mmCIF file of C-alpha atoms and ligand atoms in Angstrom:
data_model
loop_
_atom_site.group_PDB
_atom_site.id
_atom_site.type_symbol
_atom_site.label_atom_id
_atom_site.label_comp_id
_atom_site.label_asym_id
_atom_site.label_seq_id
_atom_site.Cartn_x
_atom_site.Cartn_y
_atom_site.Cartn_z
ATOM 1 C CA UNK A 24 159.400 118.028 15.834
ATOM 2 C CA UNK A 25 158.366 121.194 14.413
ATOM 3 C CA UNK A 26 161.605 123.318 13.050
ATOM 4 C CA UNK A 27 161.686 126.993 13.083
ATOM 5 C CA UNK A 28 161.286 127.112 9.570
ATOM 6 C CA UNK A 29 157.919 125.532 9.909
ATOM 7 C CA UNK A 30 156.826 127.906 12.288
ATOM 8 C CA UNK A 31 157.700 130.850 10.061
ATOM 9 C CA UNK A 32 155.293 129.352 7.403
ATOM 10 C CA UNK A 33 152.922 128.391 9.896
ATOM 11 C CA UNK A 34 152.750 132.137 11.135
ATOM 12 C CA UNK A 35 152.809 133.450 7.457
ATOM 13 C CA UNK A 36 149.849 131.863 6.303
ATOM 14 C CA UNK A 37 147.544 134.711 6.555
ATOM 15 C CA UNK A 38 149.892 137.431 5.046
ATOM 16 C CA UNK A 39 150.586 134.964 1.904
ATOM 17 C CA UNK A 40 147.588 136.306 -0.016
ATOM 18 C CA UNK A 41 149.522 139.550 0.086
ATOM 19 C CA UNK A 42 152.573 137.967 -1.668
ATOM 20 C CA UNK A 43 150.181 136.112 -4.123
ATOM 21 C CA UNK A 44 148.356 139.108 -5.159
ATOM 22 C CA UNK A 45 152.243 140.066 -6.823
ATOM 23 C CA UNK A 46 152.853 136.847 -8.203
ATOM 24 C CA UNK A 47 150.053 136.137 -9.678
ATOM 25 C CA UNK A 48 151.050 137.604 -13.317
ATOM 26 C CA UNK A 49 154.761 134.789 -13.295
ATOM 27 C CA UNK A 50 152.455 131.791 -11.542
ATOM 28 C CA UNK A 51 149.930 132.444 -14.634
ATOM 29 C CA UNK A 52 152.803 132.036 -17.324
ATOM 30 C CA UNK A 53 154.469 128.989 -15.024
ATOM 31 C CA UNK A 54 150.939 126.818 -14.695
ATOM 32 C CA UNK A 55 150.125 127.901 -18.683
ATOM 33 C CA UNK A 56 153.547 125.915 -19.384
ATOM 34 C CA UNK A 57 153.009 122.869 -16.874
ATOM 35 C CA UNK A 58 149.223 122.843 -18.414
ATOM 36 C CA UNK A 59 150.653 122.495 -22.152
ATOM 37 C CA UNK A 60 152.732 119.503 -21.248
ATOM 38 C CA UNK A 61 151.104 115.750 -21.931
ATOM 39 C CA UNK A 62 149.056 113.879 -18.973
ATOM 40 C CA UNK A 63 151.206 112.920 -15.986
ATOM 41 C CA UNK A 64 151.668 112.697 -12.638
ATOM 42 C CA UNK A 65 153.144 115.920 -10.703
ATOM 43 C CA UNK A 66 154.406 116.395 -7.601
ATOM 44 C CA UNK A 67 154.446 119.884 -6.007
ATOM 45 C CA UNK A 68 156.944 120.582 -3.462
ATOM 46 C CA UNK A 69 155.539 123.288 -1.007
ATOM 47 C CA UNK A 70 152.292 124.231 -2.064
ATOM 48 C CA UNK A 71 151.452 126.728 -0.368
ATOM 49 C CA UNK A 72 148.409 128.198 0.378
ATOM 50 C CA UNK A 73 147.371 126.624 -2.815
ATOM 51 C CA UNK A 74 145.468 129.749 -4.187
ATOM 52 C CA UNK A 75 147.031 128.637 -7.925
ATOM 53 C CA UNK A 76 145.205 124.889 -8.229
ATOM 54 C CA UNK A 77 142.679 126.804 -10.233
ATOM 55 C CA UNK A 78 145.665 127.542 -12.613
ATOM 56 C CA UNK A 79 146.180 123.184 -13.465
ATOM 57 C CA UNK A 80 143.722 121.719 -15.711
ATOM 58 C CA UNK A 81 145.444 118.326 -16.494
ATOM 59 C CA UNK A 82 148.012 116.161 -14.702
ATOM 60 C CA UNK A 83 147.233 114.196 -11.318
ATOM 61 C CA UNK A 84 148.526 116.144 -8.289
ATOM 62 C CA UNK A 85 150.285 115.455 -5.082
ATOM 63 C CA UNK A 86 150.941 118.741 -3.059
ATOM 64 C CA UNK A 87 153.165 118.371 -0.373
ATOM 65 C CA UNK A 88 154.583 121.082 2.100
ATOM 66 C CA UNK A 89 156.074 121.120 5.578
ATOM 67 C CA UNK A 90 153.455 123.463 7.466
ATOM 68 C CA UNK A 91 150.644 122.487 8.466
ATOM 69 C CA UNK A 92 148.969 126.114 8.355
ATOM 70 C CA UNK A 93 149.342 126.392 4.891
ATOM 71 C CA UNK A 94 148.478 122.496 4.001
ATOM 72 C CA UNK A 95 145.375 123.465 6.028
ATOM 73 C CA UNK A 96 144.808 126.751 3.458
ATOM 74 C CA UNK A 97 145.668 124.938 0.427
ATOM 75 C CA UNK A 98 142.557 122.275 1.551
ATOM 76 C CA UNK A 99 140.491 125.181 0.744
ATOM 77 C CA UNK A 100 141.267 125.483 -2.631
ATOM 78 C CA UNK A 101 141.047 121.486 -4.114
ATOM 79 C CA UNK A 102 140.049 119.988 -6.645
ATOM 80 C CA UNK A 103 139.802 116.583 -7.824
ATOM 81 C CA UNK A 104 142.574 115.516 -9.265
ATOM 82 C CA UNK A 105 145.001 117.086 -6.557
ATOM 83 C CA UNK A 106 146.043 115.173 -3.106
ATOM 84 C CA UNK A 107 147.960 116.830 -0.391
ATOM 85 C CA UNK A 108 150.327 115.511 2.377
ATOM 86 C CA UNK A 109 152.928 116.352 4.855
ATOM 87 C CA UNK A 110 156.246 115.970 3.904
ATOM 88 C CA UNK A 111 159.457 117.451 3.211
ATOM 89 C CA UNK A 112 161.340 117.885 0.026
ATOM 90 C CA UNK A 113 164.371 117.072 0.953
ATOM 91 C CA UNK A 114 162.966 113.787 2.676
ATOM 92 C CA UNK A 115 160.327 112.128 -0.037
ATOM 93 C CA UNK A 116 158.618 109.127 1.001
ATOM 94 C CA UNK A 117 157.976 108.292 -2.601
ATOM 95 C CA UNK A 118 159.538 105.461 -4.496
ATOM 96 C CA UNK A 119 162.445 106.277 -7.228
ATOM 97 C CA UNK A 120 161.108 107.199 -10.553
ATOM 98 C CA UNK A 121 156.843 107.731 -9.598
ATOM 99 C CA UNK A 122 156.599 110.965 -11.148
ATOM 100 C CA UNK A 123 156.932 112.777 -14.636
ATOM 101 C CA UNK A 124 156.461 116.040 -13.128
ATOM 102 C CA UNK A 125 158.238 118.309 -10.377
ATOM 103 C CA UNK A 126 156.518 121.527 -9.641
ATOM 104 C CA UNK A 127 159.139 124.034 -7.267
ATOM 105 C CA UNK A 128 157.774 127.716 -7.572
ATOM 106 C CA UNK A 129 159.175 129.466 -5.027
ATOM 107 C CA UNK A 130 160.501 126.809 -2.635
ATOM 108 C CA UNK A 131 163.888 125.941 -4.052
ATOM 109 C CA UNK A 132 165.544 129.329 -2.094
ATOM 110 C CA UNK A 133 163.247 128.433 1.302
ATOM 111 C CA UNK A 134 164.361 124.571 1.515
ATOM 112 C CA UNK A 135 167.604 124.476 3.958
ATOM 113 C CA UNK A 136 169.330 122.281 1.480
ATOM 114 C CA UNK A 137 168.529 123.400 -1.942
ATOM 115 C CA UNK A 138 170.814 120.061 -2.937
ATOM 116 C CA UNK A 139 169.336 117.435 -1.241
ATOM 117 C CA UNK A 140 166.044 118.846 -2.298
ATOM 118 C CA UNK A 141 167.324 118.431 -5.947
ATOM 119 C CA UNK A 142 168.970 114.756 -5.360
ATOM 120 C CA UNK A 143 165.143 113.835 -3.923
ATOM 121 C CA UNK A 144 163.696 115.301 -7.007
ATOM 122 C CA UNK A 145 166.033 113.351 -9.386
ATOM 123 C CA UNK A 146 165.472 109.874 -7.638
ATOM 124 C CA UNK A 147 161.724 110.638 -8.025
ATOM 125 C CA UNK A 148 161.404 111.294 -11.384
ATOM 126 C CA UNK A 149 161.185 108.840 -13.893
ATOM 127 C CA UNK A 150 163.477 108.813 -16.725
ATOM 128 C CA UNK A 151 162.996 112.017 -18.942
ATOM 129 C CA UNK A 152 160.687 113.528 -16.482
ATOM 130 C CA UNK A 153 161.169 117.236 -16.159
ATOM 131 C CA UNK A 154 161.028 119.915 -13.151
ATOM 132 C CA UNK A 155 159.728 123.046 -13.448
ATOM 133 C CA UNK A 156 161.171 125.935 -11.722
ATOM 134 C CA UNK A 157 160.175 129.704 -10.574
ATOM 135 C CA UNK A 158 162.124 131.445 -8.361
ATOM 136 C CA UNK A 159 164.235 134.535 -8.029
ATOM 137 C CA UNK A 160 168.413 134.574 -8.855
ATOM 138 C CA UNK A 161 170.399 137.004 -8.446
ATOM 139 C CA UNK A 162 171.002 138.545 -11.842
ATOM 140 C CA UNK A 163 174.421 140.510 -12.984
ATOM 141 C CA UNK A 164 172.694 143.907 -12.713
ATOM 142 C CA UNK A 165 171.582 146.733 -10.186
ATOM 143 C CA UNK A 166 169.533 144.268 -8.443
ATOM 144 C CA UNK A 167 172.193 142.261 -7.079
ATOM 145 C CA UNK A 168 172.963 144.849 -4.564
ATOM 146 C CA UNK A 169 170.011 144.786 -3.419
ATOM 147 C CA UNK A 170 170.099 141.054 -2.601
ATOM 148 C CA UNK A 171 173.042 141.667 -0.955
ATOM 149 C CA UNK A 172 171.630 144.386 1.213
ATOM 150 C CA UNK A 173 168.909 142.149 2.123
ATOM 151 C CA UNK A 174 171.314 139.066 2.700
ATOM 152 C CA UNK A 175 171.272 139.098 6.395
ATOM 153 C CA UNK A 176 167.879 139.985 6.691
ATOM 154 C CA UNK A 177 166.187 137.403 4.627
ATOM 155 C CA UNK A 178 167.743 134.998 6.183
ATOM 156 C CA UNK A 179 165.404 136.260 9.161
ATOM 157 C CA UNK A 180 163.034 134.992 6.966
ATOM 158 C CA UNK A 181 164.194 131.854 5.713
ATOM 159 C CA UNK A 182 165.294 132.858 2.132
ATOM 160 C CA UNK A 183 168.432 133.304 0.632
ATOM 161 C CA UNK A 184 168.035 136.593 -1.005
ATOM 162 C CA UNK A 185 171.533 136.086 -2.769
ATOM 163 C CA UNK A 186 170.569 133.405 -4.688
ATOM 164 C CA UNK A 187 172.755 131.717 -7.701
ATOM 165 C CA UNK A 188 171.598 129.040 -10.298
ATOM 166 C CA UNK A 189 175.420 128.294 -11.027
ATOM 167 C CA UNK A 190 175.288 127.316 -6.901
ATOM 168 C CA UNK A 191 173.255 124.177 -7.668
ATOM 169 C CA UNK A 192 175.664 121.379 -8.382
ATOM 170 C CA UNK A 193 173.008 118.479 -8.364
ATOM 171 C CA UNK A 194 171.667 120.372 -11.785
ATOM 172 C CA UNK A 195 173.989 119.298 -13.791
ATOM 173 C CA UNK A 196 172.887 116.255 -13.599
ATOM 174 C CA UNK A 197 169.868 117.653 -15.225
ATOM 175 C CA UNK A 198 169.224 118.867 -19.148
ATOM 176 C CA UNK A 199 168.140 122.396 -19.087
ATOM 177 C CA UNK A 200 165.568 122.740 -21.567
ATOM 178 C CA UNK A 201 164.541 126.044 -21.082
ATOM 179 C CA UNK A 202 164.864 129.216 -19.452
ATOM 180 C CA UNK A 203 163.090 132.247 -19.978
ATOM 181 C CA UNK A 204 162.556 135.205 -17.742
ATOM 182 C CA UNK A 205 159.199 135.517 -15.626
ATOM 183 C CA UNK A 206 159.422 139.251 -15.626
ATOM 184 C CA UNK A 207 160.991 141.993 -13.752
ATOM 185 C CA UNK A 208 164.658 142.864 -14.871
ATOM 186 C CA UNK A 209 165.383 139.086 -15.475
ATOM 187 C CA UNK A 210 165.409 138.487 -11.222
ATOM 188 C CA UNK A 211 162.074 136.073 -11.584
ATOM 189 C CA UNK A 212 163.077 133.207 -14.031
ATOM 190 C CA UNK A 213 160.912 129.867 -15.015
ATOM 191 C CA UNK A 214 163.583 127.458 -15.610
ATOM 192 C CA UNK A 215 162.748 123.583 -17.213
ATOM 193 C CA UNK A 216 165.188 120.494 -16.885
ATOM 194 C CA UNK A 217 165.049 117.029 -17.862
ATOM 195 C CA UNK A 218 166.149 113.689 -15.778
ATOM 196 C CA UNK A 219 168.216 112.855 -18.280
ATOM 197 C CA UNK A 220 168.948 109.158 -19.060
HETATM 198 C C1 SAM B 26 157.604 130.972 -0.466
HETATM 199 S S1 SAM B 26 156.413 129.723 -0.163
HETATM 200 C C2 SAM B 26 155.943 129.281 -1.813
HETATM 201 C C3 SAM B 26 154.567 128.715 -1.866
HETATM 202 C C4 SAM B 26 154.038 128.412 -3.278
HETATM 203 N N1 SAM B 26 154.781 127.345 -3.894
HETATM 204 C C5 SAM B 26 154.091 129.640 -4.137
HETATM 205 O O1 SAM B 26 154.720 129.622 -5.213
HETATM 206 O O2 SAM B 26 153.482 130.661 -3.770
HETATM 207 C C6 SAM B 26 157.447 128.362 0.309
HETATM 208 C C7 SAM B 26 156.630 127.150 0.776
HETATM 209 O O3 SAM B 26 157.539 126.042 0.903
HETATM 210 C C8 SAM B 26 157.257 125.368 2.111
HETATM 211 N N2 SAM B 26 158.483 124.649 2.503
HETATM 212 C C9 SAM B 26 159.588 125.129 3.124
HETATM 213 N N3 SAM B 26 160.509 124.159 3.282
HETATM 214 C C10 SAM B 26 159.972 123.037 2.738
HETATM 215 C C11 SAM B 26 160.431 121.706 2.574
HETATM 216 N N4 SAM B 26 161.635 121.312 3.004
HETATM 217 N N5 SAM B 26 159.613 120.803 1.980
HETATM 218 C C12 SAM B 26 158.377 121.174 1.530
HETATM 219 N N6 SAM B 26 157.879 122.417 1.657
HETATM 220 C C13 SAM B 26 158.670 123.343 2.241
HETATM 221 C C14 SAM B 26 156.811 126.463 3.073
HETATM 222 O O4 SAM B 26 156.079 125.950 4.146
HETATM 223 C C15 SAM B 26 155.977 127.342 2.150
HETATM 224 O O5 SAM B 26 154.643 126.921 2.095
#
């Protein structure tokens, strides 16, 4: 059954270029780091409209994302050494430890249950296998205010505008390896961890 989150990314498909075109500059830096990293296999958890394949060179690719509008999209833009499938995050149909690489730009503030979604990537990576994250958090300057203004609202749009790092427990199970800012007054970060042993 199709949830209403689906539907939302369903009916966003078309205005996604829009909110591409302004992260293009942090998804350049992101892929540029994934790139640099030795020959794996990566999973993506919701792809998109897949506009940044052109941005992985190496690394065999499974994209997976919960609407089909933007699945259909990201078809568009394939290339050989990426695959792409239905599926949730916080539901993998893959067996434990089948991936070095987990790709969540954007996604990990969309999923309903950020944890789960981070207990799913654990089980799937193998041992030192690392997950690469963009996203927005809320930062301890002006900007929070503005997430909270917008806390209601997003939620509208299934985000959580207020968003915390120190909120995800199932991290710490993780090594963070690094963390560096993605640009604009520290809100957009590109975070690394490793499955740790
Ligand atoms: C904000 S978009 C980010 C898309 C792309 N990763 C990017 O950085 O531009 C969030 C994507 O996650 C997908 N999504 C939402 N919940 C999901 C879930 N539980 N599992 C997989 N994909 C999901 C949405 O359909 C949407 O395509």
């Amino acid at each position: 059954m199709i949830n209403n989150s689906e539907k939302f990314y369903d009916r966003l498909t078309f205005l996604y270029p829009i909110i591409d075109f302004f992260l293009k500059p942090q998804k350049h830096k992101f892929f540029s780091r994934i790139n640099s990293c030795p020959y794996g296999r990566l999973l993506e958890i919701g792809v998109g409209n897949g506009t940044h394949f052109n941005y992985y060179n190496t690394h065999e690719i499974i994209g997976i994302d919960t609407s089909r509008s933007m699945l259909a999209s990201a078809r568009k833009h394939l290339k050989g050494n990426i695959r792409l499938l239905h599926m949730s995050g916080e539901n993998l149909l893959f067996q434990n430890k089948t991936f070095d690489y987990v790709i969540l730009s954007h996604v990990i503030a969309v999923v309903e249950d950020p944890e789960k979604l981070l207990e799913e990537v654990y089980r799937v990576l193998k041992p030192n296998g690392k997950v690469f994250i963009l996203n927005h958090f809320t930062p301890n300057n002006w900007l929070k205010y503005l997430d909270k203004t917008f806390e209601s609202l997003s939620r509208l749009f299934y985000f959580k505008s207020v968003f915390h790092i120190s909120s995800l427990r199932k991290l710490e199970k993780f090594k963070l390896l690094e963390e560096f800012n993605a640009g604009l007054f520290s809100y957009f970060k590109i975070l690394i961890y490793e499955k740790s042993l």
